[in-house]
Each structure stands twice: as C-alpha cells, then as structure tokens.
mmCIF file of C-alpha atoms and ligand atoms in Angstrom:
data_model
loop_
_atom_site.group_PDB
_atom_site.id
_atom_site.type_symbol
_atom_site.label_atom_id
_atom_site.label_comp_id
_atom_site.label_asym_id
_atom_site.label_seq_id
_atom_site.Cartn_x
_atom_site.Cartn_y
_atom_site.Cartn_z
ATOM 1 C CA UNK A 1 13.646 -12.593 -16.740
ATOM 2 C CA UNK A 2 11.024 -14.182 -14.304
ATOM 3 C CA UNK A 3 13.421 -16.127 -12.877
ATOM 4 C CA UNK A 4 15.638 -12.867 -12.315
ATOM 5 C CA UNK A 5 12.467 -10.943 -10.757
ATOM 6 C CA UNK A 6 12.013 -13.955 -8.589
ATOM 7 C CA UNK A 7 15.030 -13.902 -6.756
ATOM 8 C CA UNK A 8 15.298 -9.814 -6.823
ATOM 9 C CA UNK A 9 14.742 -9.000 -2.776
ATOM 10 C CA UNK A 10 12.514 -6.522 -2.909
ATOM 11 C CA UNK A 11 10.974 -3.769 -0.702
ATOM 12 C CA UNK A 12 7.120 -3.164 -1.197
ATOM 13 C CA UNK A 13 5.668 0.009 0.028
ATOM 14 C CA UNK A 14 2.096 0.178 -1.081
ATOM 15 C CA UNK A 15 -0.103 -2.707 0.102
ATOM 16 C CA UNK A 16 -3.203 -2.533 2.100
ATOM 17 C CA UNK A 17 -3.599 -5.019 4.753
ATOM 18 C CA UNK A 18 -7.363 -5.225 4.291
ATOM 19 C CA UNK A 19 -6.218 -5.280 0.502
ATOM 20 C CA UNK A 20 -4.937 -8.732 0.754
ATOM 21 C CA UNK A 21 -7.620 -10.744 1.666
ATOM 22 C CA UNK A 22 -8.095 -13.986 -0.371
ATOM 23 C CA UNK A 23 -11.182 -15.089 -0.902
ATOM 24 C CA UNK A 24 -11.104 -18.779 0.722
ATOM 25 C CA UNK A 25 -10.007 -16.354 3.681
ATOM 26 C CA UNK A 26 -13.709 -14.449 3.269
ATOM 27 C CA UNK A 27 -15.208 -17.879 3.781
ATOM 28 C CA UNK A 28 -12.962 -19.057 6.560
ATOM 29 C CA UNK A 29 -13.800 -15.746 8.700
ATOM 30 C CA UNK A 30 -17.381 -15.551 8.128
ATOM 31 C CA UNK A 31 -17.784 -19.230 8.642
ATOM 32 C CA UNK A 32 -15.953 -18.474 12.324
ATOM 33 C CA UNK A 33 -17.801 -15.044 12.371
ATOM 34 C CA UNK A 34 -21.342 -16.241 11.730
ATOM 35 C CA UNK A 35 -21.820 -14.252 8.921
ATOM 36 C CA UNK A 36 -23.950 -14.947 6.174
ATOM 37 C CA UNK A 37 -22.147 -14.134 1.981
ATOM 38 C CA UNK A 38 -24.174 -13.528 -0.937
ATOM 39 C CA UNK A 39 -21.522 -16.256 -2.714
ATOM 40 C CA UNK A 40 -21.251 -19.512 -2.536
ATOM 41 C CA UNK A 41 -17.947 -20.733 -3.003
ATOM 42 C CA UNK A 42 -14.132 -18.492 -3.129
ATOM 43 C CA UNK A 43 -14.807 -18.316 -6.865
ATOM 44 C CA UNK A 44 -18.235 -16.742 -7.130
ATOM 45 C CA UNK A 45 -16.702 -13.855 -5.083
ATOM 46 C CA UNK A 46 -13.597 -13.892 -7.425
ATOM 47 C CA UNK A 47 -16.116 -13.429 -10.410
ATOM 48 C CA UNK A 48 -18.161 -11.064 -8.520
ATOM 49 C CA UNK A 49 -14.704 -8.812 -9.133
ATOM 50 C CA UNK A 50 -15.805 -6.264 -11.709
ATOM 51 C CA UNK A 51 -13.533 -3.072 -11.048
ATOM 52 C CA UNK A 52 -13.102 -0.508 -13.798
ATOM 53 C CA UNK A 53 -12.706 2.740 -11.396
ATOM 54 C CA UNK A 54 -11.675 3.312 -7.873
ATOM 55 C CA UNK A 55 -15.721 3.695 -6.109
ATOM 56 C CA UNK A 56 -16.385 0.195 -7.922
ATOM 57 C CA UNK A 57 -13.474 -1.377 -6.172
ATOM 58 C CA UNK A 58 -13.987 -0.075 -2.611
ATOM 59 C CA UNK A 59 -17.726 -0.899 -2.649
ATOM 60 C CA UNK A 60 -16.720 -4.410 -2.577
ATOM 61 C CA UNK A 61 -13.505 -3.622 -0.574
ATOM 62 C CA UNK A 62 -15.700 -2.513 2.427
ATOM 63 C CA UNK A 63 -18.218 -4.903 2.079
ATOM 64 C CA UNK A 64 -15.613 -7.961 2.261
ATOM 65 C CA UNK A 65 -13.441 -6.459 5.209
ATOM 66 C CA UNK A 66 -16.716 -7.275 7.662
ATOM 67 C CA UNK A 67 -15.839 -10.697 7.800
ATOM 68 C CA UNK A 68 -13.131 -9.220 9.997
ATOM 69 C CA UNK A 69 -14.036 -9.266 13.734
ATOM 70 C CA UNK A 70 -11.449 -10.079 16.292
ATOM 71 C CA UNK A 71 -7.651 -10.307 17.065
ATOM 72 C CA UNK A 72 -6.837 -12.966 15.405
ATOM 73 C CA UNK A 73 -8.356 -12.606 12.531
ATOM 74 C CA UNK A 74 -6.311 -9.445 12.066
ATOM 75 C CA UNK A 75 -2.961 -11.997 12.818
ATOM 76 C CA UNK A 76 -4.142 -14.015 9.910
ATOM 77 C CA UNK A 77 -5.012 -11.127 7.852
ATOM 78 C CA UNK A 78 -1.366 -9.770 8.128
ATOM 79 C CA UNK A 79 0.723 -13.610 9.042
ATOM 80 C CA UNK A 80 -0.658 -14.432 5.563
ATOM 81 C CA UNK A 81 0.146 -11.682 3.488
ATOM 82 C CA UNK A 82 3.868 -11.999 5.024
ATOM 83 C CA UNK A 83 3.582 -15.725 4.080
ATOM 84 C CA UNK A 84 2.861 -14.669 0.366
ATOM 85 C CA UNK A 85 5.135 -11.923 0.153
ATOM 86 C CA UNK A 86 8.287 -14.214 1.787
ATOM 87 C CA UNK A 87 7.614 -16.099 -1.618
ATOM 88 C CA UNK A 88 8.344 -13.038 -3.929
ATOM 89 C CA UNK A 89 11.132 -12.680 -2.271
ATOM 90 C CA UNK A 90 10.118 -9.275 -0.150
ATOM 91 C CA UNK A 91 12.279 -8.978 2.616
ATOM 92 C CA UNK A 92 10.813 -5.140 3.571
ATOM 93 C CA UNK A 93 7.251 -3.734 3.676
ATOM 94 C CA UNK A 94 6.092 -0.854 4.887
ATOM 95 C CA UNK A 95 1.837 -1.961 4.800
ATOM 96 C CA UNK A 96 -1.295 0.137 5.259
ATOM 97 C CA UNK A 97 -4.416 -0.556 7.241
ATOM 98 C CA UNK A 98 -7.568 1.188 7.565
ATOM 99 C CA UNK A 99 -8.926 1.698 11.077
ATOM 100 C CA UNK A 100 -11.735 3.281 10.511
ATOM 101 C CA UNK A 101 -13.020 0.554 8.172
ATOM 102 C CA UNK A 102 -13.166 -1.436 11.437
ATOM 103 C CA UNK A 103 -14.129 0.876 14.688
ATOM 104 C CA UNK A 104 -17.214 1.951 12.697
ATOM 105 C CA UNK A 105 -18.549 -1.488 12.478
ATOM 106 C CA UNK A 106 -17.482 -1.613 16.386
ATOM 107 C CA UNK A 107 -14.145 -3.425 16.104
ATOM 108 C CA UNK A 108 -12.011 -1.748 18.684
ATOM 109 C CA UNK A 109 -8.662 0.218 17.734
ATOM 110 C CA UNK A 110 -6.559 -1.764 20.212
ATOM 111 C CA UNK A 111 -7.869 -5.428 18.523
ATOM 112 C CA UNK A 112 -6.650 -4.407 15.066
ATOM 113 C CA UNK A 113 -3.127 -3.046 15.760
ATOM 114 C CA UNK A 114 -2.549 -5.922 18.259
ATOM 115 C CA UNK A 115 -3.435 -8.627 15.722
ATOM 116 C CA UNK A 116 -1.650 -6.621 12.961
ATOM 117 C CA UNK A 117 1.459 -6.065 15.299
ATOM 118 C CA UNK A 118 1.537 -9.957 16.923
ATOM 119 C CA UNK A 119 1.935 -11.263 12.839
ATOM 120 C CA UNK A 120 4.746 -8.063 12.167
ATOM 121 C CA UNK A 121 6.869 -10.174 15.017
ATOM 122 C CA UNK A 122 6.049 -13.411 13.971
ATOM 123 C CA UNK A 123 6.737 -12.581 10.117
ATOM 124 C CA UNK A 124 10.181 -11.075 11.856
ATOM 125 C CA UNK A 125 11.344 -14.014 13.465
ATOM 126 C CA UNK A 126 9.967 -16.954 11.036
ATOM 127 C CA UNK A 127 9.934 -15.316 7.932
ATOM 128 C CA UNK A 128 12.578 -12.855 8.061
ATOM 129 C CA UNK A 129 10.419 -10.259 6.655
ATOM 130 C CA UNK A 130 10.414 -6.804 8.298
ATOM 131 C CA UNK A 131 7.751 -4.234 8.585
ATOM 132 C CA UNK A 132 6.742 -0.726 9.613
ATOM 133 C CA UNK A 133 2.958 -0.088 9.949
ATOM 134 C CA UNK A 134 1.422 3.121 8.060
ATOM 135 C CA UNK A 135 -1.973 4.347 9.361
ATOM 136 C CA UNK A 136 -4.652 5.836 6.850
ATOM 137 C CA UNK A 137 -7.199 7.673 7.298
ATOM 138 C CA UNK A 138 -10.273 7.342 5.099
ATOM 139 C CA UNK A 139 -10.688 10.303 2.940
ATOM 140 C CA UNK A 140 -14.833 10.255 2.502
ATOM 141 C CA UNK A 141 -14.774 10.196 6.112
ATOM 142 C CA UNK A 142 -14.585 13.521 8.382
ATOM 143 C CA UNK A 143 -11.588 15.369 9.537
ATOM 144 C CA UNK A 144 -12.995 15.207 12.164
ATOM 145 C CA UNK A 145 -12.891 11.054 12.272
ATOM 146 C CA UNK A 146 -9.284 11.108 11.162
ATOM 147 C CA UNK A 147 -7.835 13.264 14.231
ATOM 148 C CA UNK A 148 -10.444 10.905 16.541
ATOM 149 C CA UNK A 149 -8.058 7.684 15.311
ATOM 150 C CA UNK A 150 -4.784 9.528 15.388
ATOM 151 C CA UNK A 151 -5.645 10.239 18.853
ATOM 152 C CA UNK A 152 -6.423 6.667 19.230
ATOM 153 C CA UNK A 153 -3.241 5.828 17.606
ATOM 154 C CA UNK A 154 -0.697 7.645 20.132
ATOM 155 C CA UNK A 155 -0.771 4.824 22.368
ATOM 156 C CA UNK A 156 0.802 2.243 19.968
ATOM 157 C CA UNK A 157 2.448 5.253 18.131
ATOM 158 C CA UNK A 158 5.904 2.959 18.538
ATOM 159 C CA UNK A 159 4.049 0.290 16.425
ATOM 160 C CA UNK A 160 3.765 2.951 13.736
ATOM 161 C CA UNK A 161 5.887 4.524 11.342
ATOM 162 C CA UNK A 162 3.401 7.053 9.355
ATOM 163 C CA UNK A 163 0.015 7.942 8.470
ATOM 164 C CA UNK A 164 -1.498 7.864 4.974
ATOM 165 C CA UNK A 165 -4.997 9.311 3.028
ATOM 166 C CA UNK A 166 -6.838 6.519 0.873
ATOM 167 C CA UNK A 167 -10.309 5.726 -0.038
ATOM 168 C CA UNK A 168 -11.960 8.145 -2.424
ATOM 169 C CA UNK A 169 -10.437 10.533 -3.866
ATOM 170 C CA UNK A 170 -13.493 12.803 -5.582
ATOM 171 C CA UNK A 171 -13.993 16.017 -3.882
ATOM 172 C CA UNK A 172 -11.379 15.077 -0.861
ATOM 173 C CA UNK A 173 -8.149 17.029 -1.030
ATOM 174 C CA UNK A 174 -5.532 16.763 0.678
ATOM 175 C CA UNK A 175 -5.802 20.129 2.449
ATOM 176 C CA UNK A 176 -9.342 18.306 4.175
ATOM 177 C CA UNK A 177 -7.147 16.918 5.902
ATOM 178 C CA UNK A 178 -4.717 19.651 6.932
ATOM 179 C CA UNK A 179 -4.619 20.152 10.743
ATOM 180 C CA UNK A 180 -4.351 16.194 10.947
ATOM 181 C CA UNK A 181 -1.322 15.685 9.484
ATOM 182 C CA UNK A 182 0.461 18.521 11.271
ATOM 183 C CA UNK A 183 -0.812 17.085 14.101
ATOM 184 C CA UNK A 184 0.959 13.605 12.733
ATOM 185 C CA UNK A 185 4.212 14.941 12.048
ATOM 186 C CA UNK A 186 4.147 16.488 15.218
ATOM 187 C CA UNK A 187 3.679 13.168 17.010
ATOM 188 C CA UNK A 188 6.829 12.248 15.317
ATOM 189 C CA UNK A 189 5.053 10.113 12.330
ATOM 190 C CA UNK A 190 6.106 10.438 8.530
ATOM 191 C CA UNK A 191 3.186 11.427 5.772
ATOM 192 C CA UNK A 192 2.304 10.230 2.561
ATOM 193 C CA UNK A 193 -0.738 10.638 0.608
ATOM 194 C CA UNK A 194 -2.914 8.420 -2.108
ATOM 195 C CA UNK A 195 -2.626 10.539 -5.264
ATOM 196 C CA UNK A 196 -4.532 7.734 -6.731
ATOM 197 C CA UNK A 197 -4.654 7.584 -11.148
ATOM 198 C CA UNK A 198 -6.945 9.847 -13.212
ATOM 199 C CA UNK A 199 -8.641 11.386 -10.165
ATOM 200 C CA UNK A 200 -11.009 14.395 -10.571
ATOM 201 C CA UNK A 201 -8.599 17.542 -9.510
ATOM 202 C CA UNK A 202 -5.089 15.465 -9.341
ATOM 203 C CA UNK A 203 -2.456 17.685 -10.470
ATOM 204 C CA UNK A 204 -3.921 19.955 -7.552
ATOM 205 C CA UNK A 205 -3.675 17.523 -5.155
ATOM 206 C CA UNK A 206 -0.597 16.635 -6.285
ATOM 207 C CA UNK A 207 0.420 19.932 -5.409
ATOM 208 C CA UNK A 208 -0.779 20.335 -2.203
ATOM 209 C CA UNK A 209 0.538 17.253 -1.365
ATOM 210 C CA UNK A 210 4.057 18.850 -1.737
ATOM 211 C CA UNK A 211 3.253 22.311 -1.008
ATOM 212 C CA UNK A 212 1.157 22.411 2.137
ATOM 213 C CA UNK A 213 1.195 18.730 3.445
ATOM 214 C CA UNK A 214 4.513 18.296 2.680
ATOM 215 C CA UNK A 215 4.095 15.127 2.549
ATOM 216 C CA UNK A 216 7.710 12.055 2.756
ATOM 217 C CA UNK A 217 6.213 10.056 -0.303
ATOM 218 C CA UNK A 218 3.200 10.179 -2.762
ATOM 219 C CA UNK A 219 1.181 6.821 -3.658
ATOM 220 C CA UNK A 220 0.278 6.270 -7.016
ATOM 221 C CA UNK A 221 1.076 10.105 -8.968
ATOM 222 C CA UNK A 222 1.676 8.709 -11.715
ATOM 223 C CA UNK A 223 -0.309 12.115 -13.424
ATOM 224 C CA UNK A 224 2.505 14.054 -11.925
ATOM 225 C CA UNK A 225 4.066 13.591 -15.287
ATOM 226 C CA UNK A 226 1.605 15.703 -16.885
ATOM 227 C CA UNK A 227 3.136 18.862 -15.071
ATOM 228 C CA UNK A 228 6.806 19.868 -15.570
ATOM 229 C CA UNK A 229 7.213 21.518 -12.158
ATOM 230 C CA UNK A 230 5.244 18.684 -9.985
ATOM 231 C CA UNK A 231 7.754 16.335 -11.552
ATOM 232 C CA UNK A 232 10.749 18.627 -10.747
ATOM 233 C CA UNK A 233 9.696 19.488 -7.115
ATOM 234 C CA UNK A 234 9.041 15.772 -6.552
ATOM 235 C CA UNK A 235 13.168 15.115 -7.508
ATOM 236 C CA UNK A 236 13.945 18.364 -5.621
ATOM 237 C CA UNK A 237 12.537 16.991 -2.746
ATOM 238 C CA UNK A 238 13.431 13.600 -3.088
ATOM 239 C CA UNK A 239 9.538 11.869 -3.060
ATOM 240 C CA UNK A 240 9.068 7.988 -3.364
ATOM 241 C CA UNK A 241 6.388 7.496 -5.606
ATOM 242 C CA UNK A 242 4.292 3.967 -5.057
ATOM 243 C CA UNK A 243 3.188 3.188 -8.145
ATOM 244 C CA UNK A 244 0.971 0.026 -8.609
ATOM 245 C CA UNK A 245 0.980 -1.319 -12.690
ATOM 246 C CA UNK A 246 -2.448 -4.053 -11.605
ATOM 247 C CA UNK A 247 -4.077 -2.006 -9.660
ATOM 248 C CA UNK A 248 -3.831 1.074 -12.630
ATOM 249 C CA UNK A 249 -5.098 -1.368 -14.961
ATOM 250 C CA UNK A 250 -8.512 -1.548 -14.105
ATOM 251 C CA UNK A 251 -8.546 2.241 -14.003
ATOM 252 C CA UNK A 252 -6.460 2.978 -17.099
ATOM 253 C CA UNK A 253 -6.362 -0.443 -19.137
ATOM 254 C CA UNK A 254 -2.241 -0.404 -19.028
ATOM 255 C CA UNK A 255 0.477 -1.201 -16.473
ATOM 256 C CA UNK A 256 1.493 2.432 -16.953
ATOM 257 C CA UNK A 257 5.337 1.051 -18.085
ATOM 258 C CA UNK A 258 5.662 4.244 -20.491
ATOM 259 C CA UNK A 259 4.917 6.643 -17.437
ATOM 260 C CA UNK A 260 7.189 4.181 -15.302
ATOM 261 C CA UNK A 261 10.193 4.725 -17.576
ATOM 262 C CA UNK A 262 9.642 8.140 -17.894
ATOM 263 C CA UNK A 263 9.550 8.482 -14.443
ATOM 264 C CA UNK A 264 13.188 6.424 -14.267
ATOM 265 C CA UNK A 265 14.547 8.647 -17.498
ATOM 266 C CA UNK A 266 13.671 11.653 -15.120
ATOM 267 C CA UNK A 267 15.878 10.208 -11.750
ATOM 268 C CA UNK A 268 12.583 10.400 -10.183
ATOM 269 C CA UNK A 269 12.074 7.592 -7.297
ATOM 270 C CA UNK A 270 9.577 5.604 -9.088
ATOM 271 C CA UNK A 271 8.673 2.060 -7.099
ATOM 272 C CA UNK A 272 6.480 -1.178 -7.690
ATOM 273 C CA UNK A 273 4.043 -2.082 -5.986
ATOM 274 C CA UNK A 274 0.561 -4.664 -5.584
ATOM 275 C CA UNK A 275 -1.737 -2.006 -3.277
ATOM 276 C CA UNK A 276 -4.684 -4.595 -3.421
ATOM 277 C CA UNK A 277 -3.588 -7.927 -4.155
ATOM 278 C CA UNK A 278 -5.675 -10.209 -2.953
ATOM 279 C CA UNK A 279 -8.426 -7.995 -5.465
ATOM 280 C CA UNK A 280 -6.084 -7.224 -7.965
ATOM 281 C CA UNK A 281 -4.913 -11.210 -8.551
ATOM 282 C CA UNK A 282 -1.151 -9.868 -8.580
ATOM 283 C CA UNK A 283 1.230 -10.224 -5.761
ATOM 284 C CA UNK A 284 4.443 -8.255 -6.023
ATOM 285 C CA UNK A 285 6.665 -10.358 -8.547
ATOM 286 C CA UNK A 286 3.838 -10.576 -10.686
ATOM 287 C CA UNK A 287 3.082 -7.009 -10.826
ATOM 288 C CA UNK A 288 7.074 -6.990 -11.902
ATOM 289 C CA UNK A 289 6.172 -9.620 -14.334
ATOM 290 C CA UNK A 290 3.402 -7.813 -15.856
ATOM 291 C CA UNK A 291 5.310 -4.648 -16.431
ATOM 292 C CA UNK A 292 7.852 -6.499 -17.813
ATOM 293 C CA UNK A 293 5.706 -8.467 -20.312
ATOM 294 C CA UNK A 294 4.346 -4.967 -21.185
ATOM 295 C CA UNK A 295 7.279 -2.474 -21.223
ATOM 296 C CA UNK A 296 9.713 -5.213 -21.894
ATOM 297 C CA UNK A 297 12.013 -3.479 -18.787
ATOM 298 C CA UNK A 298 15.865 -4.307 -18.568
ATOM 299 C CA UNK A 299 17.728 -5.987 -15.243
ATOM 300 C CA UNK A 300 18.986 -2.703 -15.270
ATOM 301 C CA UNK A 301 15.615 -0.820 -15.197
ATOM 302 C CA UNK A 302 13.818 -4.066 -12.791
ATOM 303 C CA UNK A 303 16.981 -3.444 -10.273
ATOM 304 C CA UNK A 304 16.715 0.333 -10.340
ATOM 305 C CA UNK A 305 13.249 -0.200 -9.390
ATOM 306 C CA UNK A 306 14.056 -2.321 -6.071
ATOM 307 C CA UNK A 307 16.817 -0.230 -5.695
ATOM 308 C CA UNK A 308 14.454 2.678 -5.368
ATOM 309 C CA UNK A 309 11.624 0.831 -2.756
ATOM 310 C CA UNK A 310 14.823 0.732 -0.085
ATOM 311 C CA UNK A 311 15.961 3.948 -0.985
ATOM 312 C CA UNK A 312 11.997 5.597 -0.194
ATOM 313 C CA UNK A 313 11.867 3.378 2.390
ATOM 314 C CA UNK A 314 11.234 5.221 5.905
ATOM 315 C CA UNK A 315 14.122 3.450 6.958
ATOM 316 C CA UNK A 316 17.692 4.940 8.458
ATOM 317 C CA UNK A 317 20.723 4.799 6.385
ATOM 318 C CA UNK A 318 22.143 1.840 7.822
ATOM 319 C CA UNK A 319 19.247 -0.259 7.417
ATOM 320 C CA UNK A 320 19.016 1.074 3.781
ATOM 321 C CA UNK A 321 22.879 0.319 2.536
ATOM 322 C CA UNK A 322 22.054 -3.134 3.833
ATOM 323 C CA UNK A 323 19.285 -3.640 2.210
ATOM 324 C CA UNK A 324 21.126 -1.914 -1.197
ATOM 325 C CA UNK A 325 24.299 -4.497 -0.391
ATOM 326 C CA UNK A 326 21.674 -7.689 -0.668
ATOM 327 C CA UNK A 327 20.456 -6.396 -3.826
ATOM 328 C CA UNK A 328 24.692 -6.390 -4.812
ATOM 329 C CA UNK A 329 25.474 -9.810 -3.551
ATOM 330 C CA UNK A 330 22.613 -10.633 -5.565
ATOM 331 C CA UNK A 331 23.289 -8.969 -8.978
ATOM 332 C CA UNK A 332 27.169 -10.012 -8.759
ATOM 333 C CA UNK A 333 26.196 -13.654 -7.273
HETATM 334 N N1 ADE B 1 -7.991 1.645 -0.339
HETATM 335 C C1 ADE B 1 -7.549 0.424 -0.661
HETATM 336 N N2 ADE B 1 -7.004 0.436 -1.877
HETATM 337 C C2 ADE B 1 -7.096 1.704 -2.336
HETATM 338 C C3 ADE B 1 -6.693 2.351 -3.519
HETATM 339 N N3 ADE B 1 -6.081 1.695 -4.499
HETATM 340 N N4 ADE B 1 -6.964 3.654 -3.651
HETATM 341 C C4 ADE B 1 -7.583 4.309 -2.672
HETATM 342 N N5 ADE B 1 -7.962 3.755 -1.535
HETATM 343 C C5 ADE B 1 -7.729 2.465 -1.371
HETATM 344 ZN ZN1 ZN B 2 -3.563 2.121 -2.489
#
C-alpha cells in the first residue's frame, strides 16, 4: 500500500508556505539573518514542538517565521517545499502564505510574493510541479488589516488564485471578515475559509461560510458532519473540503479516518492534506500513510481521495481531466 500511495500523483490543497519550514532551515536563515534562537541545534527546536491545540501551535508558528527577512529567503522557503513535495509525487498545489505575518515585522508585500512567485516558476520548469498561490488573511488581526493587504495584493493579483482566513479561530467568524471577501471575489479571486477542528462556535461558522461568504472550498470542516444540512449544502454546492489527518491529531488525538470515510460514504469532496508539515513531521504521502495505517483505506478509497484534490482544484476543466487521465494511466499501468 505505501508503495501504491507513493506513486499516486497527487494534488495538495492545504499547505502553508510558512508551514513548511524545517528546522535546519530556522538555523540557516537566522545564521544569514543575524538573529539570535533560544535552541541550539535543529533538534532542540524539534523537541521544543509541544502542540495539543491550535494557539499552542501558532505561538511557535509566528515566532519561527522571523527568521524570514528577504527575497530569497522566501525562494527557499517555497523552492524547498516543491523539492519535498516532487518526492510524494505531487504534481499540483494550490499553497497558502500569510502576509501579514511578514509586513508587520516590516518585510515588504512585494519581497514575499516575488520570492514565493520566482520558486512557483522554477518548481514549473525543473520540477514539473504546478502551483496557484492562495492569500490569507490572519483572522486575530483587523478587518481592517485584511482589506489593507488585499489592496496590496491587486498588483500581483495574476500571481494569485484566491484568498483564505487562518490563524485563530476563537471569537473570529467568518462574517468579521465580510466586506473583504466581497471585495475578493469582486477582484476576480476564489474564497475559502479555515473551518479549523473543534473550534469554539464551528457549526456556525461553518454556516456562514456557505451562507453569507459563500465561500469555493472549506479547510479542515471536518465538524460539518455533526449537522445533517451543513453536510448536504456542502454536496449541493459542490465544496472541497481540505482535511489534514497530522495536523487534527494534535487537536483531536486521531487522523479523523472515521469522519474521512463518512465524508466519502456521503459523495462529499473530502481531500488530504499536510497544512503544516514542516511542524507536523508529515509531508503529504505520509499523511496518506498515516490514515491508512489507521483507517486501513482501500486503493479504491486512497484514489477517490486524489481523485477529489483535482476535482476541488481551482483549476479549468481541461487542466482537471488531465490531471484525472494521469491518475488512469496510473491505476491501469
Ligand atoms: N496557520 C497555519 N496553520 C494553521 C492552521 N492549521 N490553522 C489555522 N491557522 C493556521
Ligand atoms: Zn491550515
């Protein structure tokens, strides 16, 4: 089965840039940067990792990404992820990355996206790996913030596909963010939303991610199942969902397989994904391993599963039956 997860091509639509950042990386960039870490070597800041919630993990989420100064540390950021991700065999990604992590320490807008964008053409023409960017906005921060950085965004809006809501989920709907995202979809981007696992409120922001955001996709939702009519307006209107089975685990001490197959049992567009790898210890095929290991999932369930990533994909119909056909030459090869 690994071996059959391995060579699965595979579409990942839930990883955060800033997310991926391996710790020899930390120590590279700060050595360059001139910034002093609390740690000694890659490993103390490995076993410095204690997340059991979603504030634990973004405390030392934000502190890390400071190591992050200029252009091309952004290119390495990103060039290295792709390099990772080429090995699991992912030949589509659609990442995130979180601006406002970075202009409030002073990093401009126009350094991160040109770093990002620079390793999106290099991962294109070396690695064959292609990309669309997705923008989030930081949900502790204002409203006001967010529609500051889409306005910064415009500029380089060909360089992005969507915007997205992460960070904190506690006492930030999705409605905080109203006006913003009409004002995205108006600029011509696609929406989705972190409906993150076991947050304070979630069926209701499940809700008003379909209702009044109407958002393209939901990341994470896996609580949607909890609520008949969230789960049938989510196949009515035809919503990815980016689940990630790591990154629940340190939330809800399972891979969430049960919810994932439930989720497939209900033709809902279920999807696997890493979110914070370089965190989490789990690229993409071993988040597929995991779940596997855990919900003991068919070929027939794994495939579904890619098949579904392409199919949520914000891609156009061509670029998706070619992506299904690979997925065909490789079952029948
Ligand atoms: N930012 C980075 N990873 C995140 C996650 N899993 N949930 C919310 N915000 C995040
Ligand atoms: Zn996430």
């Amino acid at each position: 089965m690994t071996a059959f997860i391995e060579g699965l091509p595979k579409a990942e639509l839930h990883v955060h840039l800033e997310g991926t950042l391996e710790p020899e990386h930390i120590f590279e960039l700060a050595s360059r940067n001139k910034i002093e870490l609390e740690y000694k070597t890659p490993q103390d800041v490995i076993d410095a990792y204690d997340f059991h919630d979603l504030p634990s993990f973004l405390k030392i989420y934000y502190a890390a990404m400071g190591v992050l100064h200029t252009e091309q540390d952004f290119y390495e950021l990103t060039y290295h992820y792709f390099e990772r991700a080429a090995k699991d065999n992912v030949v589509y990604v659609e990442p995130f990355f979180d601006p406002q992590g970075h202009t409030s320490r002073g990093v401009d807008f126009d350094t991160i996206i040109n770093g990002i964008h620079r390793a999106q053409e290099d991962a294109r023409k070396n690695l064959g790996i292609e990309s669309n960017l997705i923008m989030c906005f930081l949900r502790d921060m204002s409203a006001e913030s967010a529609a500051e950085h889409l306005q910064m965004s415009l500029p380089f809006k060909d360089w992005i596909i969507g915007v997205g809501l992460d960070s904190d989920e506690k006492d930030n709907p999705p409605t905080k963010f109203q006006q913003v995202f009409a004002d995205a979809r108006q600029a011509g981007y696609k929406l989705t939303m972190h409906c993150d696992v076991n947050q304070k409120d979630i069926l209701g922001h499940i809700r008003e991610c379909i209702d009044i955001i109407k958002v393209d996709r939901i990341d994470h939702g896996i609580n949607a199942l909890e609520d008949e009519a969230l789960c049938a307006d989510i196949v009515k209107h035809d919503l990815g969902l980016t689940v990630c089975p790591v990154s629940n685990r340190f939330v809800v001490q399972s891979l969430t397989s049960n919810e994932i197959r439930t989720m497939l049992e209900k033709n809902m567009k279920v999807t696997i994904n890493s979110d914070d790898p370089g965190y989490f210890r789990a690229y993409l095929t071993d988040n597929f391993i995991a779940l596997t290991e855990e919900g003991h999932f068919s070929e027939q369930e794994l495939t579904q599963l890619a098949r579904n990533a392409f199919d949520a994909a914000w891609l156009d119909d061509a670029d998706k039956a070619h992506y299904q056909q690979r997925i065909n030459d490789y079952i029948s090869g």
